[in-house]
mmCIF file of N, CA and C in Angstrom:
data_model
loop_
_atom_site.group_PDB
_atom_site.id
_atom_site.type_symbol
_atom_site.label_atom_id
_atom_site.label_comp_id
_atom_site.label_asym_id
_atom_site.label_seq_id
_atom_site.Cartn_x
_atom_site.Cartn_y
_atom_site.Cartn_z
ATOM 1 N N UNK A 29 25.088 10.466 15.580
ATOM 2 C CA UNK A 29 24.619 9.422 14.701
ATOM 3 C C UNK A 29 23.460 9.973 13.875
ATOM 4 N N UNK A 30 23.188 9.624 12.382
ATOM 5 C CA UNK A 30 22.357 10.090 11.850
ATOM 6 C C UNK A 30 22.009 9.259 11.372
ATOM 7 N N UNK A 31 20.303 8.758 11.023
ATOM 8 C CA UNK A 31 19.436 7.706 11.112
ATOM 9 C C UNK A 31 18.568 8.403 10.054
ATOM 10 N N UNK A 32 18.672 7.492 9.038
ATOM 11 C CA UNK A 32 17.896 8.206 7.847
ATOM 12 C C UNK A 32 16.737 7.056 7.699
ATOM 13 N N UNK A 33 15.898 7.753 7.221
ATOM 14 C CA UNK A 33 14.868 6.757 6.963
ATOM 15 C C UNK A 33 14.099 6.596 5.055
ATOM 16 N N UNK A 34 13.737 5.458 4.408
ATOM 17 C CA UNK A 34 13.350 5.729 3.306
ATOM 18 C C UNK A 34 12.259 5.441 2.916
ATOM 19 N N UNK A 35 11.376 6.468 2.805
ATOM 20 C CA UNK A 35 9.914 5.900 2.692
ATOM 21 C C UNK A 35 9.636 5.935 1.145
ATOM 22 N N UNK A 36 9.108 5.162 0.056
ATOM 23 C CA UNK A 36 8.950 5.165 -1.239
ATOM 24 C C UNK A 36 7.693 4.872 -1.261
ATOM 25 N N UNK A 37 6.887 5.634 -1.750
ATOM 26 C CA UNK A 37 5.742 6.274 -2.278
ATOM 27 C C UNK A 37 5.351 4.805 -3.479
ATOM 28 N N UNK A 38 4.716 3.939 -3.570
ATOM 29 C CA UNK A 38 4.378 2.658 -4.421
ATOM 30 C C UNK A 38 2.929 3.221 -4.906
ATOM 31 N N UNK A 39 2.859 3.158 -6.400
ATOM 32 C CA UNK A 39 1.531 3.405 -6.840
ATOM 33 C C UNK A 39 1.403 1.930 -8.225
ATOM 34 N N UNK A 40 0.052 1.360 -7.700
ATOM 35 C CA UNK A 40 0.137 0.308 -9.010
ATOM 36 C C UNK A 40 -1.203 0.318 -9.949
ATOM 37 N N UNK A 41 -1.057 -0.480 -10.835
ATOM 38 C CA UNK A 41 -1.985 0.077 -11.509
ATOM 39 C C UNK A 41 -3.896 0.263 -11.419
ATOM 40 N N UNK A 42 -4.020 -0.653 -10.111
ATOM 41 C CA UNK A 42 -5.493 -0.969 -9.462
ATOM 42 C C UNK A 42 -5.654 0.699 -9.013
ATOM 43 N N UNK A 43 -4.555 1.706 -8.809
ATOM 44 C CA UNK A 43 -5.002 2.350 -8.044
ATOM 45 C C UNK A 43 -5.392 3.376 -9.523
ATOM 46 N N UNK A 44 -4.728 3.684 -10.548
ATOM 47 C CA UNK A 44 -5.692 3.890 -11.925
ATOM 48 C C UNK A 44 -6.563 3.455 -12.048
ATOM 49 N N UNK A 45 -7.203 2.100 -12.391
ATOM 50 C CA UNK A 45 -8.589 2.159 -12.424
ATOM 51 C C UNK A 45 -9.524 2.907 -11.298
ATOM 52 N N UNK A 46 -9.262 2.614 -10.161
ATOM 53 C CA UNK A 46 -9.828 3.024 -8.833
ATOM 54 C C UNK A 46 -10.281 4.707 -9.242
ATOM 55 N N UNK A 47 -9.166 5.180 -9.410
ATOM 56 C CA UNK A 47 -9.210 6.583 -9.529
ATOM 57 C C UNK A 47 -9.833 7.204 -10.844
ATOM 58 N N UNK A 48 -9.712 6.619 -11.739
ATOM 59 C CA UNK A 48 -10.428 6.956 -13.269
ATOM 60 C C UNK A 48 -12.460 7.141 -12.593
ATOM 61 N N UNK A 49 -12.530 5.557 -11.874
ATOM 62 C CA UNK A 49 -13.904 6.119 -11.631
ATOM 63 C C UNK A 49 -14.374 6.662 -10.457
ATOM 64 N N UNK A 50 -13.473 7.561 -9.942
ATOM 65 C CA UNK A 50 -13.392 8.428 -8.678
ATOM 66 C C UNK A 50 -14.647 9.314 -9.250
ATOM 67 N N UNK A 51 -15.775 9.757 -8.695
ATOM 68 C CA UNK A 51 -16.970 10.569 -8.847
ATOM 69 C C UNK A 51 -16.449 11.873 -8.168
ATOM 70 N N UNK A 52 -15.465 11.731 -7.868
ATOM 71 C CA UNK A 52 -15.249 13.523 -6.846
ATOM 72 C C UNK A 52 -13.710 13.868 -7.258
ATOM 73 N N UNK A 53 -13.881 15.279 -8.276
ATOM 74 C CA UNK A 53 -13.023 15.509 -8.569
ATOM 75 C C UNK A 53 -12.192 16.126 -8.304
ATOM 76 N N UNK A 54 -11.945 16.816 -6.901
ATOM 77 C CA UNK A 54 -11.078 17.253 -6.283
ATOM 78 C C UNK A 54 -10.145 15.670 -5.623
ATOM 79 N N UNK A 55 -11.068 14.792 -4.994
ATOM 80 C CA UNK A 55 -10.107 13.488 -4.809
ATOM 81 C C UNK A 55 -9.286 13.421 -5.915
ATOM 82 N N UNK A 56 -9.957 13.645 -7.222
ATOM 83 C CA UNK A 56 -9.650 12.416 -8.294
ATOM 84 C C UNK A 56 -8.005 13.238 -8.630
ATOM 85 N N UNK A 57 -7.647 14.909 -8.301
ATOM 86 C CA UNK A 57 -7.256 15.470 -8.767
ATOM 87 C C UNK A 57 -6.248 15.380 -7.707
ATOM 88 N N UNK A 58 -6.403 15.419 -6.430
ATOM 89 C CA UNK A 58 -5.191 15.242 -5.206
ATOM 90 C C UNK A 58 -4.732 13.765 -5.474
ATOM 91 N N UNK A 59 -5.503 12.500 -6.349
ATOM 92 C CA UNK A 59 -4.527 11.532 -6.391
ATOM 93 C C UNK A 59 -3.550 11.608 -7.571
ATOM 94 N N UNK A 60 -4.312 12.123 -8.188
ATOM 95 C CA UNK A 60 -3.008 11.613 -9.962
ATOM 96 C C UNK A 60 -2.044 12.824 -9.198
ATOM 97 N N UNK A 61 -2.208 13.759 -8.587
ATOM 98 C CA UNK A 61 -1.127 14.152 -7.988
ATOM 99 C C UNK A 61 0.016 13.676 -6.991
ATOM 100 N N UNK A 62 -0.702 13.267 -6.586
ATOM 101 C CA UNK A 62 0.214 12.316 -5.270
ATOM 102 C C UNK A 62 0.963 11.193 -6.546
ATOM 103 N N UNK A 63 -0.017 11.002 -7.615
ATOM 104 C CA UNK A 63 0.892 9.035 -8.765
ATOM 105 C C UNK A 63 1.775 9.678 -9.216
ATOM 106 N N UNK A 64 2.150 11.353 -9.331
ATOM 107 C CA UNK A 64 3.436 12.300 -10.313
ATOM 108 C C UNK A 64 4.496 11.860 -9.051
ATOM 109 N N UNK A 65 4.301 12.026 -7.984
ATOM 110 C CA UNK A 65 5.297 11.956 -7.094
ATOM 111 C C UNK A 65 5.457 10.622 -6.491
ATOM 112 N N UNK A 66 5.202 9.266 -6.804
ATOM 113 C CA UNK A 66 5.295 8.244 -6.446
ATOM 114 C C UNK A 66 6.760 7.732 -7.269
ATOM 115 N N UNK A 67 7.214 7.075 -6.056
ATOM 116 C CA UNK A 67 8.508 6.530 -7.129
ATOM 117 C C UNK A 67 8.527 5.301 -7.898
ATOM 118 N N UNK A 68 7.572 4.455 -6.948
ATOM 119 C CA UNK A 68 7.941 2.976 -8.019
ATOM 120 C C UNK A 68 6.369 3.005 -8.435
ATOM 121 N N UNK A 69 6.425 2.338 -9.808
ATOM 122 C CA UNK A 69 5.467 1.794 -10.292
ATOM 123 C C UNK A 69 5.443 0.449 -10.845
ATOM 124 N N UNK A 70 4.222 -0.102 -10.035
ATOM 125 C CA UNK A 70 4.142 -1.772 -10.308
ATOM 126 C C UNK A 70 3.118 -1.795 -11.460
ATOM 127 N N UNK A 71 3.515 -2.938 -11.999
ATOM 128 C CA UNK A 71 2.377 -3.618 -12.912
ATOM 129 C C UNK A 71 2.438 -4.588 -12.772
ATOM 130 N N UNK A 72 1.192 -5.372 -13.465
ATOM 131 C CA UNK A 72 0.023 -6.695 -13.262
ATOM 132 C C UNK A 72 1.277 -7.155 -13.560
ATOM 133 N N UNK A 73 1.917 -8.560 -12.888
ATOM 134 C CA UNK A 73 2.400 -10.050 -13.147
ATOM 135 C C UNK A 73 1.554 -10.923 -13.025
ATOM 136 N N UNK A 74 1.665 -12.055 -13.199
ATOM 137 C CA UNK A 74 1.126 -12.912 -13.182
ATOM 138 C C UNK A 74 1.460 -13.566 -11.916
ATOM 139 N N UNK A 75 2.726 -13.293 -11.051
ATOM 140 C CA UNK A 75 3.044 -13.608 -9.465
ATOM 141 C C UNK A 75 1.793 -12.497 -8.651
ATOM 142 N N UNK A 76 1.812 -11.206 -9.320
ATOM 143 C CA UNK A 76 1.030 -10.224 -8.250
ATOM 144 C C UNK A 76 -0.456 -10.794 -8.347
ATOM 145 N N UNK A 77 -1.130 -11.242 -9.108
ATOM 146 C CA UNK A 77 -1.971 -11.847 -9.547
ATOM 147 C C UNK A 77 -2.382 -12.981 -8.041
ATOM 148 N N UNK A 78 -1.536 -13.813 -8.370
ATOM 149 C CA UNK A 78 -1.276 -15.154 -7.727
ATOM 150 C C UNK A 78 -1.462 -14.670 -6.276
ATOM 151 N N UNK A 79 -0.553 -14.122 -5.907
ATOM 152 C CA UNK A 79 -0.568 -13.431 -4.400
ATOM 153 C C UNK A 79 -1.645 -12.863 -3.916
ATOM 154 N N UNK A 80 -2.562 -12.193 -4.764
ATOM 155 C CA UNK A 80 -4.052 -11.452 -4.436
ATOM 156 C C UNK A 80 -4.819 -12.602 -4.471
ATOM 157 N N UNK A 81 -4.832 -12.983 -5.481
ATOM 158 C CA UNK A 81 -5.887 -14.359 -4.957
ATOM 159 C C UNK A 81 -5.895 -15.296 -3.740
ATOM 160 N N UNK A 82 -4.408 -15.079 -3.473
ATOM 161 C CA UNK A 82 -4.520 -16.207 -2.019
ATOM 162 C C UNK A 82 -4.601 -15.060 -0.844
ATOM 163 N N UNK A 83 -4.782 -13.522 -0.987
ATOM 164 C CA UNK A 83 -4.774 -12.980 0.375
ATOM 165 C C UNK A 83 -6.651 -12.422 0.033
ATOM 166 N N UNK A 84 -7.002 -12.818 -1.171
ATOM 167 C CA UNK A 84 -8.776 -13.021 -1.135
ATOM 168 C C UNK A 84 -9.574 -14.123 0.000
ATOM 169 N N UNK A 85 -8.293 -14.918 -0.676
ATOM 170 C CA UNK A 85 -9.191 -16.610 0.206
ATOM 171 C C UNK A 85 -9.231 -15.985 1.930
ATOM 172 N N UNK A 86 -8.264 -15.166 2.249
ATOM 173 C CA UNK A 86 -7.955 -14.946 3.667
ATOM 174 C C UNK A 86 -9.406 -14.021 4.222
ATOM 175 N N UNK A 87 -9.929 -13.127 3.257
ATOM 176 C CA UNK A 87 -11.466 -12.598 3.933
ATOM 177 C C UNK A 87 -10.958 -10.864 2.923
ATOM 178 N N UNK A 88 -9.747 -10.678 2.166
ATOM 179 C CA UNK A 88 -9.572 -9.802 1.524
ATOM 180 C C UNK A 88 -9.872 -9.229 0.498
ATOM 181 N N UNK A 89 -10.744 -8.156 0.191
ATOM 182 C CA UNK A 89 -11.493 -7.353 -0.417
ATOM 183 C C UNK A 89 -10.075 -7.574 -1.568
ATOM 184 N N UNK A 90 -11.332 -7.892 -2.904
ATOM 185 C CA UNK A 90 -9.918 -8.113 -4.122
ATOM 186 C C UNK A 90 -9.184 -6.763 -3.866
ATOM 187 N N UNK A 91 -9.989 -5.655 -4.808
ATOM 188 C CA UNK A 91 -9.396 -4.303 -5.154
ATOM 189 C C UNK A 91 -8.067 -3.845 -3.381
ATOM 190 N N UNK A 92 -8.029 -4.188 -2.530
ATOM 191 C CA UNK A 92 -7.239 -4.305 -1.270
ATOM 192 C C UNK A 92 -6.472 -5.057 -1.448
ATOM 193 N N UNK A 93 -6.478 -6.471 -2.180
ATOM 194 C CA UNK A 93 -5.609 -7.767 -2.217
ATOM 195 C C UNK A 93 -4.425 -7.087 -3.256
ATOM 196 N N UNK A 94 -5.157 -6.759 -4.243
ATOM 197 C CA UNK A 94 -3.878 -6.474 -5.466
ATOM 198 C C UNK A 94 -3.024 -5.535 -4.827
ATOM 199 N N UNK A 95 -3.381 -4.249 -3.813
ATOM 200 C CA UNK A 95 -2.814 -3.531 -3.672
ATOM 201 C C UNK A 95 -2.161 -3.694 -2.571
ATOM 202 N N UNK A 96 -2.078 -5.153 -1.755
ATOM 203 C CA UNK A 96 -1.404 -5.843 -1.061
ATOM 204 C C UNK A 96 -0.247 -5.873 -1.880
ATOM 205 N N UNK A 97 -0.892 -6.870 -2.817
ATOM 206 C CA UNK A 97 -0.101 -7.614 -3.559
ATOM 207 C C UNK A 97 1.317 -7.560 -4.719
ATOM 208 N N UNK A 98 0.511 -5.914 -4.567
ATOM 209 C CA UNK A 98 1.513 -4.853 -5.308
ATOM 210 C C UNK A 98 2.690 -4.569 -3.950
ATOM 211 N N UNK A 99 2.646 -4.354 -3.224
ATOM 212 C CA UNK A 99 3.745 -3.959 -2.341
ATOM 213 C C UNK A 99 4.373 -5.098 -1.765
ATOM 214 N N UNK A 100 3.729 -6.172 -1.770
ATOM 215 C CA UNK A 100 4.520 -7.525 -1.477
ATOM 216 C C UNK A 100 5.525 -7.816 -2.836
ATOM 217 N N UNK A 101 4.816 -7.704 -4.041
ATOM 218 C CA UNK A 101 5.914 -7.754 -5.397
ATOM 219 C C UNK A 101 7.363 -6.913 -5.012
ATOM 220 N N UNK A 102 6.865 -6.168 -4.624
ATOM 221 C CA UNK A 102 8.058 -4.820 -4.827
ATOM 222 C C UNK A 102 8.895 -4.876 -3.342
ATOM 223 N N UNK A 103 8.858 -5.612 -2.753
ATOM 224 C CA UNK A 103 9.456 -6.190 -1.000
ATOM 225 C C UNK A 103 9.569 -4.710 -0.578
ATOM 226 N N UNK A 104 8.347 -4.500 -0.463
ATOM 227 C CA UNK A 104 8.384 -3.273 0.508
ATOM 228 C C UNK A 104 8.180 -3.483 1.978
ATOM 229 N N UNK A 105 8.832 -2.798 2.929
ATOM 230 C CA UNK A 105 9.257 -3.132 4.608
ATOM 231 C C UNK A 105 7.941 -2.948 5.191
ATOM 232 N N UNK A 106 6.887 -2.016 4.520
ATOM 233 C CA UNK A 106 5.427 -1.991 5.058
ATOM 234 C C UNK A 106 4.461 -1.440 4.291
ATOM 235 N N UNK A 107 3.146 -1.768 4.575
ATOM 236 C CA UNK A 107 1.932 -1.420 3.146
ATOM 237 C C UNK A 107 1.004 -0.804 4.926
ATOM 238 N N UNK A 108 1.203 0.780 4.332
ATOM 239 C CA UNK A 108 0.664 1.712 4.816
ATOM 240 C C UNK A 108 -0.986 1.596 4.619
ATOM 241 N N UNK A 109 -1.648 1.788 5.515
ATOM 242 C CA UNK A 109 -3.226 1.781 5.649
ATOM 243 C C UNK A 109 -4.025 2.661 6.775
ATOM 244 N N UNK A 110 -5.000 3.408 6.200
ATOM 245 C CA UNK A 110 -6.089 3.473 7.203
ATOM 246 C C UNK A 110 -7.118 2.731 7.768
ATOM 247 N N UNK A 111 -7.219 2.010 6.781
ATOM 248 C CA UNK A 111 -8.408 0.747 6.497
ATOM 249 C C UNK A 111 -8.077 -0.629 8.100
ATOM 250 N N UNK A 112 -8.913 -0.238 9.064
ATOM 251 C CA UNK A 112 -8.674 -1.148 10.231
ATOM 252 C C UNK A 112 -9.100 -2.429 9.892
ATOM 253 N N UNK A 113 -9.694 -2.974 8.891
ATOM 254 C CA UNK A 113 -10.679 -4.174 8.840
ATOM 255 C C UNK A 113 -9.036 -4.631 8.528
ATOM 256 N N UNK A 114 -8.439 -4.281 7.333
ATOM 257 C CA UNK A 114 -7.689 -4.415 6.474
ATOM 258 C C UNK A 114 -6.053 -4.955 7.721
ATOM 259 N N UNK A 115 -6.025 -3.687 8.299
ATOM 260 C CA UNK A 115 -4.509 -4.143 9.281
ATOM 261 C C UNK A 115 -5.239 -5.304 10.251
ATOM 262 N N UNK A 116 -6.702 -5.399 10.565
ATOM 263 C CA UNK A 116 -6.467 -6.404 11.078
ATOM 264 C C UNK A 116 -5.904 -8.268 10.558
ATOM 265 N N UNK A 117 -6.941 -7.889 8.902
ATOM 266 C CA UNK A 117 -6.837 -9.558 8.309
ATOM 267 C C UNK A 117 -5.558 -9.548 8.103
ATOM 268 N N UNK A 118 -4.817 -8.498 7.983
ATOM 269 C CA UNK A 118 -3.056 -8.410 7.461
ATOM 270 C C UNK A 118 -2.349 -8.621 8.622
ATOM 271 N N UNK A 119 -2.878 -8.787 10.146
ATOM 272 C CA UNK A 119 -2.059 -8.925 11.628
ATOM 273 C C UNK A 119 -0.999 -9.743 11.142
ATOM 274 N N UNK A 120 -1.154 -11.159 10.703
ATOM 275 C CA UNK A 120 -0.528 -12.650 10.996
ATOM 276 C C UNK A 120 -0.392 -12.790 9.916
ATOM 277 N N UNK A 121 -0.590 -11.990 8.817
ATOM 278 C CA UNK A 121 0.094 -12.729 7.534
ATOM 279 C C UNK A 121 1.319 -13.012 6.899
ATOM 280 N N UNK A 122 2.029 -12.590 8.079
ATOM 281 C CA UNK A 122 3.402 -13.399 7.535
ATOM 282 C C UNK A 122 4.360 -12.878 6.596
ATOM 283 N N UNK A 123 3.500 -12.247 5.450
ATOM 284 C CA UNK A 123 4.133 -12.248 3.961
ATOM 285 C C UNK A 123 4.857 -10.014 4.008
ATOM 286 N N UNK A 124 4.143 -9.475 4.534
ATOM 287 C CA UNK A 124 4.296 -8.296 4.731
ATOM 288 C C UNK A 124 3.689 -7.743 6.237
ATOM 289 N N UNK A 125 4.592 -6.218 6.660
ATOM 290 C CA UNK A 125 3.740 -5.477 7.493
ATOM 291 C C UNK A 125 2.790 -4.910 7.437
ATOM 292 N N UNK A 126 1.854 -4.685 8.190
ATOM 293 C CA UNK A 126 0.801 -3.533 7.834
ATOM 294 C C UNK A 126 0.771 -2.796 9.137
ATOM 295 N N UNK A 127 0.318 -0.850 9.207
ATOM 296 C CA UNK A 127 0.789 -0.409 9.700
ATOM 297 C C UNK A 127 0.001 0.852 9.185
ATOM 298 N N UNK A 128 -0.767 1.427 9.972
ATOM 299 C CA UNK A 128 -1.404 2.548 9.894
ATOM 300 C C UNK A 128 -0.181 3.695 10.140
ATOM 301 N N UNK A 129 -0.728 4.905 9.293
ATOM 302 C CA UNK A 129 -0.037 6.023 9.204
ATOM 303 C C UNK A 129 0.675 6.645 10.208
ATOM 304 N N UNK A 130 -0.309 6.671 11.487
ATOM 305 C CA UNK A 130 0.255 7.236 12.480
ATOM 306 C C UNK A 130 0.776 6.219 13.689
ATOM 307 N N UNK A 131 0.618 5.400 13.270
ATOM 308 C CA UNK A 131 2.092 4.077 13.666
ATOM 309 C C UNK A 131 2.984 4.156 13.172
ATOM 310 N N UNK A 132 3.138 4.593 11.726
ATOM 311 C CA UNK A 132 4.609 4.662 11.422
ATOM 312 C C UNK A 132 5.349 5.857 11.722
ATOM 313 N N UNK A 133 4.368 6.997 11.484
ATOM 314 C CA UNK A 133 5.283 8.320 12.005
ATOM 315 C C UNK A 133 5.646 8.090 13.342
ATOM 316 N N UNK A 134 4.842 7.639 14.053
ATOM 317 C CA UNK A 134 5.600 7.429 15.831
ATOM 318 C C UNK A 134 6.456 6.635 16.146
ATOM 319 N N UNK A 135 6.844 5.683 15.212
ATOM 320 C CA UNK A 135 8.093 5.066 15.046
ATOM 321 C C UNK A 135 9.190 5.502 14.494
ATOM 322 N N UNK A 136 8.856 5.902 13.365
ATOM 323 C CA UNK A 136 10.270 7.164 12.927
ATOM 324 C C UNK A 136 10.894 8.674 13.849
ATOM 325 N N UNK A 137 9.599 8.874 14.199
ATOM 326 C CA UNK A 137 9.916 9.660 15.433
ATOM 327 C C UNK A 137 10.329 9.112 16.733
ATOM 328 N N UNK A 138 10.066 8.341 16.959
ATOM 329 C CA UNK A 138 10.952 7.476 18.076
ATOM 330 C C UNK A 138 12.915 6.938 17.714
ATOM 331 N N UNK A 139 12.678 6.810 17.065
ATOM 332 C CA UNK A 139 14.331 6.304 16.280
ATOM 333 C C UNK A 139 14.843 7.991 15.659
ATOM 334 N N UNK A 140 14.084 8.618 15.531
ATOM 335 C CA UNK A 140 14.990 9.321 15.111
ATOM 336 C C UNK A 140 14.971 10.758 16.748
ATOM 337 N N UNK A 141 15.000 10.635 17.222
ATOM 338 C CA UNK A 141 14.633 11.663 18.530
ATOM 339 C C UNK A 141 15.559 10.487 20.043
#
């Protein structure tokens, strides 16, 4: 049996501004690298909009909300994070997974092994 898995790389546009005023330019230079190899790209709706504002009311850092809000637009299966404050307010929300990095590799490695 062979068990493929598809992980898609989501970059939206909060994470351009973010990065334009990145002060360290080796970051600034490993991200627009990583946005060449991203496959989907979201932009501002007026639904992604809507959705950040109500995961603000929840205790969510805007610039975090949109980029919620961006992977909830795009029905992605999980919105990858290091940010613990972040997977925690995202536990019970219902609307998407959240799921630190090395939770997900130990799950793909579990299904696929």
């Amino acid at each position: 049996m062979v068990i493929l898995f598809k992980i898609l790389a989501l970059k939206d546009y909060i994470l351009d501004i973010e990065n334009d005023r990145n002060p360290f330019e080796e970051k600034k230079s490993a991200i627009a690298q990583w946005k060449r190899r991203a496959y989907v790209d979201i932009e501002e709706t007026e639904s992604l909009i809507e959705t950040a504002n109500r995961l603000v009311k929840t205790g969510i850092r805007a610039k975090d909300a949109l980029h919620v809000a961006a992977a909830i637009a795009d029905k992605a299966d999980a919105f990858v994070t290091t940010d613990d404050k972040l997977l925690g307010k995202l536990a019970n929300n219902g609307e998407i997974r959240a799921v630190n990095p090395i939770e997900l590799a130990g799950e793909i490695n579990e299904r696929t092994h």
